[in-house]
């Protein structure tokens, strides 16, 4: 009879809580931009949603992981473009985020997409040639791995409008690189514009209110800068309250809509506004509100100025720009019981050495938010080969509030694509502190991954030469490790009277013996290390830090 037995003492396995396993951000393999990670209690696994990573015909990559460090890819992606007839956006599918309602069992995917077709663009932004007409859409699924299906064939019912914006694009020429030279010249532009929105982050306040944080797309947001004496095109972070009907709908057929407090608050403004360019292009008629959360006007910070002279620096090929994007908001209480809202955001272009993450805090969900003097708190580190750190999301180990991580995108070299990295995030409400743990080196696992279990089954053969076992390693909550990931490895060898004569081949989770073992086949689970002297380490776990540490291993016997 063929069986797999754990080397670990049974009692030790059942209650082992501690693991010495580490992860490293070196040699990343999971392609991801703007990653959003959540812990899923249904599957006992972490799930990542990304702008990049979908296969052809699909939108948005999805990955799953037991440890928030080594990921398996979900085939396809989040939304099947070919079959979801409600896909309304035409390109620029960006920054998906997923939220689970335990009450109804529905998963909601929020994402940004752009309209390109002039008639559709005009419906939402008045002008058929409005530059970069991005909106926020919502798709739902019963499962974290999708497929997600759009609730409706249109974005959320929200028409954010800025009645005081000098729409200088109307007095500029395509490709809109050269804004008016003076504020006086800009003031000749008509007031009022609809606001293109990206980077949705839904914040569920414990008071019960639901807020949509989003970034006003950098396009068509030229802001006069008194310090530099020029217009700078900016993205800013705004928030708006949503209604709650969609969240509680047991059928998930209700689209989110802007809360009535923000609905059409700019009606009649500005005075001379006409809602359409002409009869062929009827524009939107509602003008909804928003709250400015993070912008250079509200609070300038020097580190965000890396691109304000790009037009001259690029010989007239780039715009003067400033970015605040990709926000995530969490709420904590200080020791007096007062709420503190913390918001992370990314500034500058992700390809720039100055790209990074800053944070702001507030005592109320809608602000005012104060940027930290410590900004940026995360940025590139060439000596450790970490570049383009930004646009992450905040997630506690196993969804907890205490052990936070900030999965984010970064690159191992200046010209590489963006991959999924992870770093610890420390938050201290009393001192209004937010800061990151190390990005490089051997980093501790989140709690709750251990105790690991190992199982093995014969895939083919009868125990003689050529027999293959498939070995699986699972987290405490039953999530499988991707043993083909370059950070995970099985070490296998034969122990017995004829051991040296038998070759053992390991490919991912498959262990094949080249001859009749004549003894036990031992298998140990190892993790890659950043340390080149000892690049692999046996993973051990223990019931308590005072008890024996057992190597995570199994024995394959025939
Ligand atoms: C396991 O990880 C490797 C490296 O990232 C990846 O190529 C492979 O697709 C992963 N396996 C699965 C099942 O996703
Ligand atoms: C989605 O499908 C539509 C209709 O087939 C096609 O026009 C569009 O290019 C597709 N978009 C993506 C991003 O695959
Ligand atoms: C246009 O907006 C500016 C602020 O950008 C404001 O000062 C001005 O009063 C507005 N003009 C009109 C006619 O609404
Ligand atoms: C309506 O406006 C669009 C965009 O400016 C223009 O291309 C089109 O010719 C106009 N149509 C009419 C009938 O004036
Ligand atoms: C900048 O552009 C001008 C005009 O196109 C060109 O003559 C000049 O060579 C460019 N300079 C650089 C440094 O690329
Ligand atoms: C990265 O790309 C830029 C422009 O494409 C190029 O000039 C540079 O040499 C590249 N750097 C490396 C390290 O490959
Ligand atoms: C086991 O498999 C080998 C190779 O396929 C075969 O030669 C051998 O007879 C089998 N032994 C038994 C006991 O079935
Ligand atoms: C392991 O073996 C199974 C069964 O033969 C096979 O389907 C799978 O692709 C193998 N995995 C790897 C990583 O080679
Ligand atoms: C030991 O290995 C050799 C070479 O593979 C083989 O010929 C021999 O039968 C094995 N002996 C036992 C006891 O399994
Ligand atoms: C790398 O590992 C070796 C062997 O375990 C150890 O002696 C050395 O201190 C480690 N180096 C670092 C930088 O951790
Ligand atoms: C892992 O464990 C095995 C079995 O105990 C041992 O032979 C090997 O040296 C260990 N490897 C490391 C890197 O500690």
XYZ file of C-alpha atoms and ligand atoms in Angstrom:
712
model
C 0.000 0.000 0.000
C 1.204 3.480 -0.809
C 0.712 6.223 1.708
C 2.028 9.608 2.706
C 2.806 10.230 6.352
C 3.820 13.429 8.051
C 7.183 13.475 9.725
C 5.737 15.890 12.221
C 4.293 14.560 15.442
C 0.538 14.654 15.022
C -0.038 16.816 18.095
C 2.524 19.352 16.936
C 0.911 19.734 13.540
C -2.581 20.255 14.835
C -1.755 23.236 16.984
C 1.448 24.599 15.446
C 1.075 28.350 15.161
C 4.524 29.691 14.534
C 6.548 29.445 11.378
C 10.028 30.689 10.565
C 9.138 31.017 6.889
C 10.033 34.246 5.163
C 9.269 35.856 1.852
C 11.300 38.006 -0.438
C 10.388 40.611 -3.028
C 13.489 39.704 -5.053
C 12.999 37.950 -8.425
C 9.289 38.742 -8.618
C 7.116 36.757 -11.026
C 3.551 38.013 -10.566
C 2.830 40.703 -13.126
C 0.534 43.221 -11.516
C -0.161 46.940 -11.703
C -2.295 48.834 -9.179
C -2.844 45.661 -7.122
C -5.714 45.364 -4.683
C -5.452 42.471 -2.220
C -8.121 41.119 0.095
C -8.326 38.222 2.529
C -11.180 35.916 1.697
C -12.725 34.057 4.567
C -14.649 31.725 2.218
C -11.554 30.314 0.580
C -9.036 30.953 3.371
C -6.767 32.657 0.858
C -5.580 36.075 -0.261
C -6.827 37.348 -3.604
C -5.162 40.005 -5.739
C -6.851 42.029 -8.488
C -4.698 43.900 -10.957
C -4.833 46.181 -13.971
C -2.347 43.877 -15.704
C -2.342 40.101 -15.928
C -5.534 39.160 -17.799
C -5.415 36.767 -20.724
C -6.702 37.756 -24.167
C -10.431 38.369 -24.149
C -10.451 39.089 -20.421
C -10.136 42.209 -18.287
C -7.988 42.432 -15.108
C -5.671 39.783 -13.681
C -6.617 37.757 -10.602
C -4.148 35.882 -8.412
C -4.546 33.878 -5.226
C -2.084 33.094 -2.453
C -1.847 31.447 0.966
C 0.914 33.803 2.159
C 0.488 37.136 0.326
C 3.866 36.525 -1.296
C 3.747 33.564 -3.700
C 0.783 33.657 -6.041
C -1.128 31.379 -8.399
C -2.821 32.865 -11.408
C -6.507 32.458 -12.053
C -6.890 31.436 -15.717
C -8.545 34.139 -17.837
C -9.117 37.155 -15.653
C -11.893 38.965 -13.789
C -14.350 39.950 -16.536
C -14.789 37.981 -19.740
C -15.040 40.697 -22.332
C -16.250 38.289 -25.006
C -19.285 37.134 -23.065
C -20.176 40.004 -20.738
C -22.465 41.971 -23.021
C -22.663 44.700 -20.376
C -19.031 45.802 -20.761
C -19.566 49.537 -21.277
C -16.028 50.892 -21.279
C -13.892 50.832 -24.389
C -10.367 50.835 -23.013
C -8.195 51.960 -20.110
C -9.503 49.281 -17.786
C -7.620 50.241 -14.649
C -7.224 49.590 -10.919
C -9.843 46.972 -9.998
C -10.799 46.548 -6.330
C -12.975 43.794 -4.869
C -15.276 43.904 -1.835
C -17.237 41.040 -0.327
C -20.598 41.385 1.384
C -20.856 38.536 3.905
C -24.552 39.236 4.386
C -25.471 38.593 0.743
C -22.537 36.490 -0.438
C -21.743 38.813 -3.369
C -18.332 39.987 -4.491
C -18.229 43.475 -6.069
C -15.478 44.531 -8.451
C -15.044 48.306 -8.881
C -12.828 49.458 -11.727
C -12.165 52.382 -14.036
C -12.763 52.265 -17.781
C -12.779 54.849 -20.530
C -15.273 55.812 -23.195
C -13.758 56.642 -26.568
C -16.720 56.722 -28.895
C -17.687 60.439 -29.206
C -21.413 59.989 -28.650
C -20.830 58.059 -25.405
C -18.153 60.510 -24.330
C -20.585 63.394 -24.813
C -23.282 61.631 -22.775
C -21.064 61.748 -19.715
C -18.758 64.712 -20.331
C -20.728 67.029 -22.647
C -17.953 67.307 -25.234
C -17.633 64.452 -27.755
C -13.881 65.091 -27.892
C -13.486 65.356 -24.108
C -9.975 64.264 -23.274
C -9.857 60.851 -21.530
C -13.447 60.114 -20.520
C -12.901 57.712 -17.598
C -15.729 56.432 -15.381
C -16.127 53.834 -12.627
C -17.927 50.537 -13.299
C -19.086 47.685 -11.053
C -19.278 43.965 -11.778
C -20.340 41.150 -9.446
C -19.616 37.496 -8.819
C -20.463 34.774 -6.337
C -16.791 33.804 -6.173
C -13.554 35.708 -5.607
C -12.085 34.189 -8.781
C -14.987 35.444 -10.887
C -16.041 35.637 -13.553
C -17.421 39.050 -12.653
C -20.358 40.313 -14.662
C -21.259 43.973 -14.947
C -24.429 44.882 -13.048
C -25.457 47.255 -15.804
C -24.125 48.347 -19.173
C -23.077 51.700 -17.772
C -20.850 53.168 -15.087
C -22.140 54.130 -11.638
C -24.819 56.800 -11.547
C -22.542 59.695 -10.718
C -21.821 62.883 -12.672
C -19.115 64.691 -10.719
C -18.939 68.286 -11.865
C -16.576 71.158 -11.086
C -18.427 74.471 -11.595
C -15.357 76.589 -10.836
C -12.886 74.908 -13.149
C -11.547 77.157 -15.877
C -11.840 74.738 -18.778
C -8.636 75.846 -20.461
C -8.703 72.899 -22.883
C -11.379 74.889 -24.708
C -8.813 77.583 -25.481
C -5.979 75.122 -26.202
C -5.218 72.992 -29.232
C -4.778 69.216 -29.380
C -2.686 67.450 -28.125
C -3.248 69.914 -25.274
C 0.384 70.169 -24.248
C 0.610 73.949 -23.985
C -1.728 75.586 -21.488
C -2.275 79.363 -21.308
C 0.886 81.144 -20.159
C -0.802 83.297 -17.561
C -3.671 82.944 -15.125
C -5.313 85.951 -16.784
C -5.240 84.162 -20.129
C -6.669 81.033 -18.475
C -9.455 83.092 -16.919
C -10.838 83.754 -20.395
C -11.827 80.062 -20.594
C -15.419 79.208 -19.707
C -16.077 77.766 -16.255
C -17.355 74.275 -15.578
C -16.362 70.728 -16.436
C -17.373 67.172 -15.761
C -14.718 65.201 -13.893
C -13.216 61.997 -15.317
C -12.630 59.483 -12.520
C -10.241 56.562 -11.964
C -8.764 54.558 -9.060
C -11.920 53.753 -7.107
C -11.503 52.789 -3.451
C -14.726 52.106 -1.567
C -14.572 52.916 2.123
C -17.129 51.296 4.416
C -17.269 53.462 7.496
C -18.180 51.672 10.719
C -20.933 54.284 11.091
C -22.616 52.537 8.151
C -21.972 55.172 5.500
C -20.250 54.115 2.286
C -17.793 56.410 0.522
C -16.251 56.234 -2.910
C -12.734 57.629 -2.944
C -11.471 58.204 -6.467
C -8.865 60.101 -8.388
C -9.818 62.934 -10.672
C -8.004 61.831 -13.795
C -5.029 64.072 -14.587
C -6.479 64.958 -17.970
C -8.423 68.193 -18.214
C -7.468 69.403 -14.793
C -5.064 72.285 -15.354
C -4.442 74.045 -12.083
C -2.711 77.412 -11.874
C 0.398 77.180 -9.697
C 1.388 80.455 -8.018
C 4.820 79.198 -6.983
C 5.926 78.111 -10.455
C 3.801 80.661 -12.329
C 2.381 78.090 -14.704
C -0.545 75.749 -15.270
C 0.131 72.194 -14.084
C -2.150 69.334 -15.079
C -3.033 67.350 -11.973
C -4.776 64.302 -10.686
C -6.349 64.832 -7.268
C -8.097 62.566 -4.801
C -11.769 63.201 -4.175
C -14.501 61.414 -2.240
C -18.255 61.164 -2.476
C -20.805 59.347 -0.385
C -22.655 56.506 -2.087
C -26.166 55.335 -1.395
C -26.331 51.937 0.334
C -29.063 50.124 -1.619
C -26.598 48.361 -3.920
C -24.557 46.942 -1.052
C -27.533 45.330 0.661
C -29.344 44.100 -2.450
C -29.615 40.288 -2.024
C -29.595 39.891 -5.824
C -26.777 42.370 -6.534
C -28.742 43.847 -9.420
C -28.645 47.406 -8.041
C -25.856 49.675 -9.263
C -24.223 51.971 -6.736
C -25.407 55.568 -7.048
C -24.255 58.815 -5.565
C -25.870 59.629 -2.200
C -28.674 62.193 -2.388
C -26.588 64.670 -0.351
C -24.258 64.948 -3.331
C -26.799 64.626 -6.122
C -27.079 67.560 -8.482
C -25.701 69.994 -5.904
C -24.261 72.214 -8.654
C -27.529 72.570 -10.536
C -27.659 75.989 -12.170
C -23.890 76.481 -11.900
C -22.045 78.050 -13.545
C -24.596 80.568 -14.700
C -23.966 80.500 -18.431
C -23.698 76.699 -18.683
C -25.368 74.885 -21.554
C -25.503 71.131 -21.211
C -24.819 70.166 -24.837
C -22.457 71.288 -27.575
C -25.246 70.952 -30.137
C -28.335 68.858 -30.879
C -26.260 65.922 -32.116
C -24.539 65.573 -28.755
C -26.882 65.991 -25.822
C -24.700 66.092 -22.712
C -25.467 65.098 -19.123
C -27.790 67.349 -17.184
C -27.000 66.411 -13.606
C -24.098 68.060 -11.783
C -23.065 66.056 -8.724
C -20.824 67.040 -5.853
C -17.622 65.669 -4.312
C -15.159 66.553 -1.584
C -11.551 67.422 -2.375
C -9.437 65.110 -0.229
C -5.839 65.368 -1.475
C -4.481 67.974 -3.854
C -1.554 70.295 -4.187
C -3.872 73.294 -3.799
C -5.114 72.014 -0.435
C -1.608 71.241 0.775
C 1.458 71.447 -1.435
C 4.411 69.125 -0.789
C 7.701 69.528 -2.598
C 8.222 65.801 -3.298
C 5.136 65.860 -5.551
C 6.746 68.395 -7.909
C 8.954 66.012 -9.900
C 7.111 66.626 -13.180
C 6.094 70.284 -13.027
C 8.764 71.177 -15.600
C 8.397 68.136 -17.839
C 7.294 70.169 -20.855
C 10.634 71.958 -21.084
C 12.615 68.948 -19.850
C 11.129 66.703 -22.549
C 11.602 69.236 -25.315
C 7.863 69.770 -25.570
C 6.673 66.183 -25.663
C 5.303 65.823 -22.112
C 2.925 67.946 -20.076
C 3.751 69.696 -16.849
C 2.073 67.347 -14.441
C 1.417 66.459 -10.848
C -0.199 63.235 -9.673
C -2.097 62.144 -6.544
C -3.673 58.790 -7.279
C -4.330 55.242 -6.174
C -5.621 55.979 -2.685
C -6.642 53.537 0.044
C -8.360 54.684 3.215
C -8.549 52.912 6.571
C -9.949 53.974 9.927
C -8.347 53.537 13.329
C -9.111 54.861 16.802
C -6.582 56.582 19.026
C -6.271 55.674 22.699
C -8.884 58.301 23.619
C -11.338 56.600 21.293
C -11.251 59.277 18.598
C -11.350 58.095 14.988
C -8.332 58.673 12.767
C -8.677 58.118 9.037
C -5.455 57.272 7.221
C -5.185 57.529 3.467
C -2.251 56.365 1.354
C -1.733 57.782 -2.136
C 0.875 57.714 -4.876
C 2.489 60.751 -6.433
C 4.610 61.401 -9.533
C 4.847 59.186 -12.601
C 5.483 55.535 -11.828
C 8.502 55.473 -14.132
C 10.146 58.343 -12.318
C 12.742 57.983 -9.530
C 10.519 60.304 -7.487
C 7.460 58.053 -7.667
C 6.309 56.978 -4.255
C 3.661 56.697 -1.584
C 2.579 59.347 0.872
C -0.178 59.461 3.423
C -2.643 61.889 4.909
C -4.830 61.661 7.988
C -8.124 63.149 9.116
C -10.523 63.044 12.034
C -13.522 62.781 9.724
C -14.026 60.606 6.648
C -14.543 63.615 4.384
C -11.565 65.475 5.774
C -9.854 67.772 6.006
C -6.905 65.443 5.397
C -3.425 66.524 6.411
C -0.442 65.184 4.524
C 2.324 63.800 6.697
C 5.633 65.666 6.884
C 7.311 62.262 6.495
C 6.113 61.877 2.896
C 7.063 60.013 0.848
C 7.065 56.997 3.142
C 7.804 54.501 0.371
C 9.937 55.103 -2.711
C 12.531 53.450 -4.894
C 15.690 51.973 -3.402
C 18.258 51.366 -6.180
C 20.808 49.848 -3.791
C 18.240 47.108 -3.112
C 16.948 46.987 -6.682
C 13.430 48.129 -5.905
C 11.912 50.726 -8.230
C 8.480 52.228 -8.933
C 6.899 51.469 -5.569
C 3.291 52.575 -5.426
C -0.453 52.222 -5.872
C -1.027 49.494 -3.315
C -3.844 48.597 -0.995
C -3.986 47.953 2.731
C -4.822 44.511 4.065
C -4.479 42.921 7.488
C -3.104 39.393 7.945
C -6.189 37.170 7.592
C -8.262 40.353 7.369
C -7.254 41.448 10.875
C -6.831 45.076 11.934
C -3.546 44.584 13.674
C -0.938 43.180 11.310
C -1.103 45.297 8.182
C 0.474 44.847 4.794
C 0.642 47.071 1.739
C 0.777 44.921 -1.393
C 1.809 47.283 -4.187
C 3.469 47.325 -7.548
C 7.200 47.781 -7.976
C 9.936 46.838 -10.432
C 13.239 45.001 -9.975
C 14.959 47.253 -12.554
C 14.172 50.556 -14.217
C 12.814 49.075 -17.414
C 11.043 46.005 -16.060
C 7.290 45.589 -16.030
C 5.422 46.073 -12.748
C 5.188 43.133 -10.363
C 3.395 42.431 -7.124
C 5.509 43.297 -4.070
C 4.548 43.349 -0.429
C 5.685 45.283 2.632
C 4.475 45.609 6.172
C 2.628 48.776 7.052
C 2.683 50.151 10.581
C -0.021 52.516 11.777
C -0.025 54.375 15.078
C -3.147 56.516 15.531
C -1.895 58.290 18.674
C 1.117 59.680 16.856
C -0.633 59.889 13.459
C 2.128 57.641 12.179
C 2.179 55.440 9.145
C 5.370 53.740 7.974
C 6.641 50.741 6.069
C 8.703 47.737 7.010
C 11.535 46.574 4.796
C 11.053 45.930 1.072
C 14.159 43.809 0.587
C 15.745 40.909 2.422
C 14.023 37.993 4.131
C 10.683 39.257 5.413
C 8.412 37.620 7.955
C 5.237 35.908 6.853
C 1.843 37.197 7.904
C 0.391 35.328 10.868
C -2.159 32.617 10.247
C -0.402 30.886 7.352
C 1.009 28.207 9.685
C 0.492 25.453 10.639
C 1.144 24.035 7.214
C 0.088 20.577 6.205
C 1.665 18.386 3.571
C -0.190 15.732 1.635
C 0.951 13.384 -1.107
C -0.752 11.060 -3.534
C 0.676 8.808 -6.184
C 0.081 10.350 -9.568
C 1.459 7.414 -11.538
C 3.396 4.201 -10.958
C 3.340 1.525 -8.282
C 6.300 2.473 -6.148
C 8.971 1.082 -8.431
C 11.124 3.042 -10.862
C 9.296 5.943 -12.467
C 6.705 6.400 -9.751
C 5.500 10.010 -9.363
C 3.886 11.449 -6.265
C 2.085 14.777 -6.314
C 2.825 16.591 -3.102
C 0.787 19.565 -1.906
C 1.548 22.051 0.828
C -1.393 23.908 2.327
C -1.794 26.791 4.739
C -3.709 26.468 8.006
C -6.856 27.580 6.205
C -6.373 25.063 3.398
C -4.986 27.328 0.670
C -2.491 25.546 -1.566
C 1.009 26.832 -2.199
C 2.148 27.213 -5.761
C 5.093 24.807 -5.669
C 6.110 25.902 -9.161
C 6.714 29.404 -7.858
C 10.454 30.141 -7.747
C 10.195 30.991 -4.038
C 8.721 27.600 -3.119
C 10.590 24.318 -3.447
C 10.396 20.702 -2.387
C 13.644 19.015 -1.461
C 13.345 15.223 -1.842
C 15.735 12.343 -1.325
C 15.667 8.627 -0.596
C 16.687 7.334 2.767
C 17.333 3.599 3.066
C 19.698 0.767 2.368
C 20.015 1.465 -1.354
C 19.451 5.205 -1.269
C 22.470 6.485 -3.157
C 21.635 4.507 -6.258
C 18.244 6.176 -6.740
C 17.711 9.517 -8.449
C 14.823 11.671 -7.265
C 13.467 14.324 -9.557
C 11.301 17.190 -8.305
C 9.259 19.330 -10.699
C 6.975 21.723 -8.844
C 4.903 19.472 -6.590
C 5.792 16.281 -8.507
C 8.356 13.926 -7.044
C 9.555 11.088 -9.299
C 11.931 8.297 -8.339
C 14.333 7.036 -10.975
C 14.662 3.556 -9.490
C 12.999 1.374 -6.923
C 13.651 3.425 -3.771
C 14.320 0.531 -1.419
C 13.656 2.992 1.377
C 11.620 6.015 2.302
C 11.352 9.081 0.089
C 11.644 12.151 2.272
C 10.284 15.531 1.182
C 10.972 18.883 2.859
C 9.252 22.207 2.044
C 11.717 25.039 1.460
C 11.489 28.772 0.839
C 13.809 30.913 -1.225
C 15.836 33.481 0.665
C 17.330 36.779 -0.322
C 20.589 35.560 1.240
C 22.798 34.269 -1.577
C 25.000 32.240 0.789
C 22.053 30.099 1.766
C 19.406 30.685 -0.896
C 17.012 27.995 0.395
C 15.816 27.330 3.850
C 13.776 24.470 5.316
C 10.518 25.807 6.712
C 9.954 24.943 10.354
C 6.960 25.471 12.541
C 6.206 25.163 16.213
C 3.298 25.050 18.573
C 4.923 27.759 20.657
C 8.247 29.492 20.457
C 9.450 27.428 23.434
C 8.587 24.063 21.940
C 10.484 22.107 19.292
C 10.526 23.491 15.802
C 9.570 20.824 13.297
C 10.559 20.899 9.671
C 7.558 20.905 7.341
C 8.056 17.576 5.637
C 6.505 14.320 4.596
C 7.615 10.775 3.890
C 6.532 8.965 0.741
C 6.502 5.242 1.300
C 5.534 2.275 -0.759
C 3.043 29.381 -10.063
O 3.988 30.445 -10.088
C 4.661 30.558 -11.317
C 5.649 31.674 -11.140
O 5.018 32.839 -10.765
C 3.675 30.857 -12.425
O 4.332 30.926 -13.653
C 2.622 29.774 -12.470
O 1.646 30.124 -13.402
C 2.007 29.613 -11.100
N 1.086 28.510 -11.128
C -0.211 28.681 -11.158
C -1.041 27.447 -11.090
O -0.719 29.785 -11.213
C -14.026 43.720 -25.893
O -14.934 43.216 -26.820
C -15.373 44.172 -27.737
C -16.493 43.560 -28.554
O -16.108 42.322 -29.043
C -14.197 44.600 -28.585
O -14.598 45.588 -29.500
C -13.145 45.207 -27.665
O -11.987 45.529 -28.389
C -12.777 44.233 -26.580
N -11.924 44.916 -25.616
C -10.930 44.332 -24.970
C -10.152 45.194 -24.044
O -10.673 43.149 -25.110
C -15.308 80.772 -12.454
O -14.533 80.076 -11.527
C -13.646 80.890 -10.786
C -12.816 79.977 -9.936
O -12.036 79.167 -10.772
C -14.426 81.877 -9.966
O -13.534 82.716 -9.286
C -15.321 82.692 -10.862
O -16.167 83.493 -10.097
C -16.168 81.796 -11.740
N -16.866 82.597 -12.692
C -18.155 82.407 -12.943
C -18.744 83.303 -13.965
O -18.815 81.546 -12.381
C -21.770 69.195 -33.096
O -20.528 69.311 -32.413
C -19.538 68.430 -32.877
C -18.345 68.546 -31.945
O -17.946 69.844 -31.788
C -19.189 68.772 -34.302
O -18.196 67.856 -34.767
C -20.431 68.621 -35.133
O -20.164 69.013 -36.449
C -21.558 69.473 -34.580
N -22.767 69.156 -35.266
C -23.577 70.098 -35.728
C -24.800 69.625 -36.405
O -23.330 71.276 -35.583
C 14.084 69.675 -29.427
O 13.161 69.874 -30.489
C 13.653 70.695 -31.518
C 12.523 70.971 -32.472
O 11.775 69.811 -32.750
C 14.850 69.994 -32.180
O 15.369 70.824 -33.180
C 15.907 69.738 -31.135
O 16.952 68.973 -31.677
C 15.318 68.979 -29.957
N 16.297 68.889 -28.904
C 16.521 67.765 -28.232
C 17.533 67.854 -27.132
O 15.931 66.721 -28.464
C 15.687 51.762 -20.158
O 14.986 52.283 -21.244
C 15.462 53.555 -21.655
C 14.534 54.123 -22.697
O 13.771 53.122 -23.299
C 16.870 53.415 -22.163
O 17.375 54.653 -22.559
C 17.730 52.851 -21.057
O 19.028 52.594 -21.544
C 17.153 51.573 -20.498
N 17.897 51.222 -19.298
C 18.286 49.992 -19.047
C 19.017 49.797 -17.755
O 18.065 49.072 -19.799
C 5.071 -1.945 -11.190
O 5.299 -1.189 -12.376
C 6.427 -1.646 -13.107
C 6.709 -0.656 -14.231
O 5.510 -0.233 -14.841
C 6.171 -3.082 -13.577
O 7.301 -3.547 -14.290
C 5.923 -3.971 -12.368
O 5.556 -5.244 -12.779
C 4.835 -3.434 -11.479
N 4.805 -4.174 -10.254
C 3.682 -4.597 -9.689
C 3.826 -5.354 -8.423
O 2.586 -4.357 -10.182
C 2.597 16.993 -12.006
O 2.027 15.833 -12.487
C 0.690 15.966 -12.909
C 0.163 14.580 -13.227
O 1.041 13.908 -14.087
C 0.666 16.887 -14.102
O -0.657 17.086 -14.532
C 1.241 18.223 -13.693
O 1.319 19.080 -14.799
C 2.621 18.049 -13.103
N 3.064 19.334 -12.553
C 4.239 19.855 -12.880
C 4.574 21.142 -12.221
O 4.994 19.347 -13.682
C 19.848 -1.237 -5.451
O 20.007 -0.460 -6.625
C 20.513 -1.169 -7.738
C 20.765 -0.175 -8.886
O 19.604 0.602 -9.165
C 19.548 -2.293 -8.123
O 20.098 -3.062 -9.156
C 19.290 -3.168 -6.907
O 18.298 -4.136 -7.226
C 18.847 -2.341 -5.705
N 18.734 -3.173 -4.530
C 17.671 -3.138 -3.743
C 17.714 -3.992 -2.545
O 16.641 -2.435 -3.971
C 23.428 34.555 5.033
O 23.346 33.225 5.451
C 24.519 32.742 6.063
C 24.356 31.254 6.315
O 23.172 31.016 7.040
C 24.766 33.540 7.324
O 25.964 33.135 7.916
C 24.849 35.023 6.992
O 24.949 35.779 8.169
C 23.636 35.459 6.223
N 23.810 36.814 5.753
C 22.909 37.748 5.978
C 23.223 39.082 5.395
O 21.872 37.551 6.586
C 16.813 20.684 5.276
O 16.501 19.528 5.966
C 17.180 18.358 5.497
C 16.660 17.184 6.252
O 16.712 17.406 7.602
C 18.677 18.546 5.646
O 19.336 17.431 5.107
C 19.091 19.796 4.928
O 20.454 20.042 5.151
C 18.287 20.977 5.396
N 18.610 22.107 4.578
C 18.843 23.299 5.083
C 19.149 24.381 4.118
O 18.815 23.508 6.293
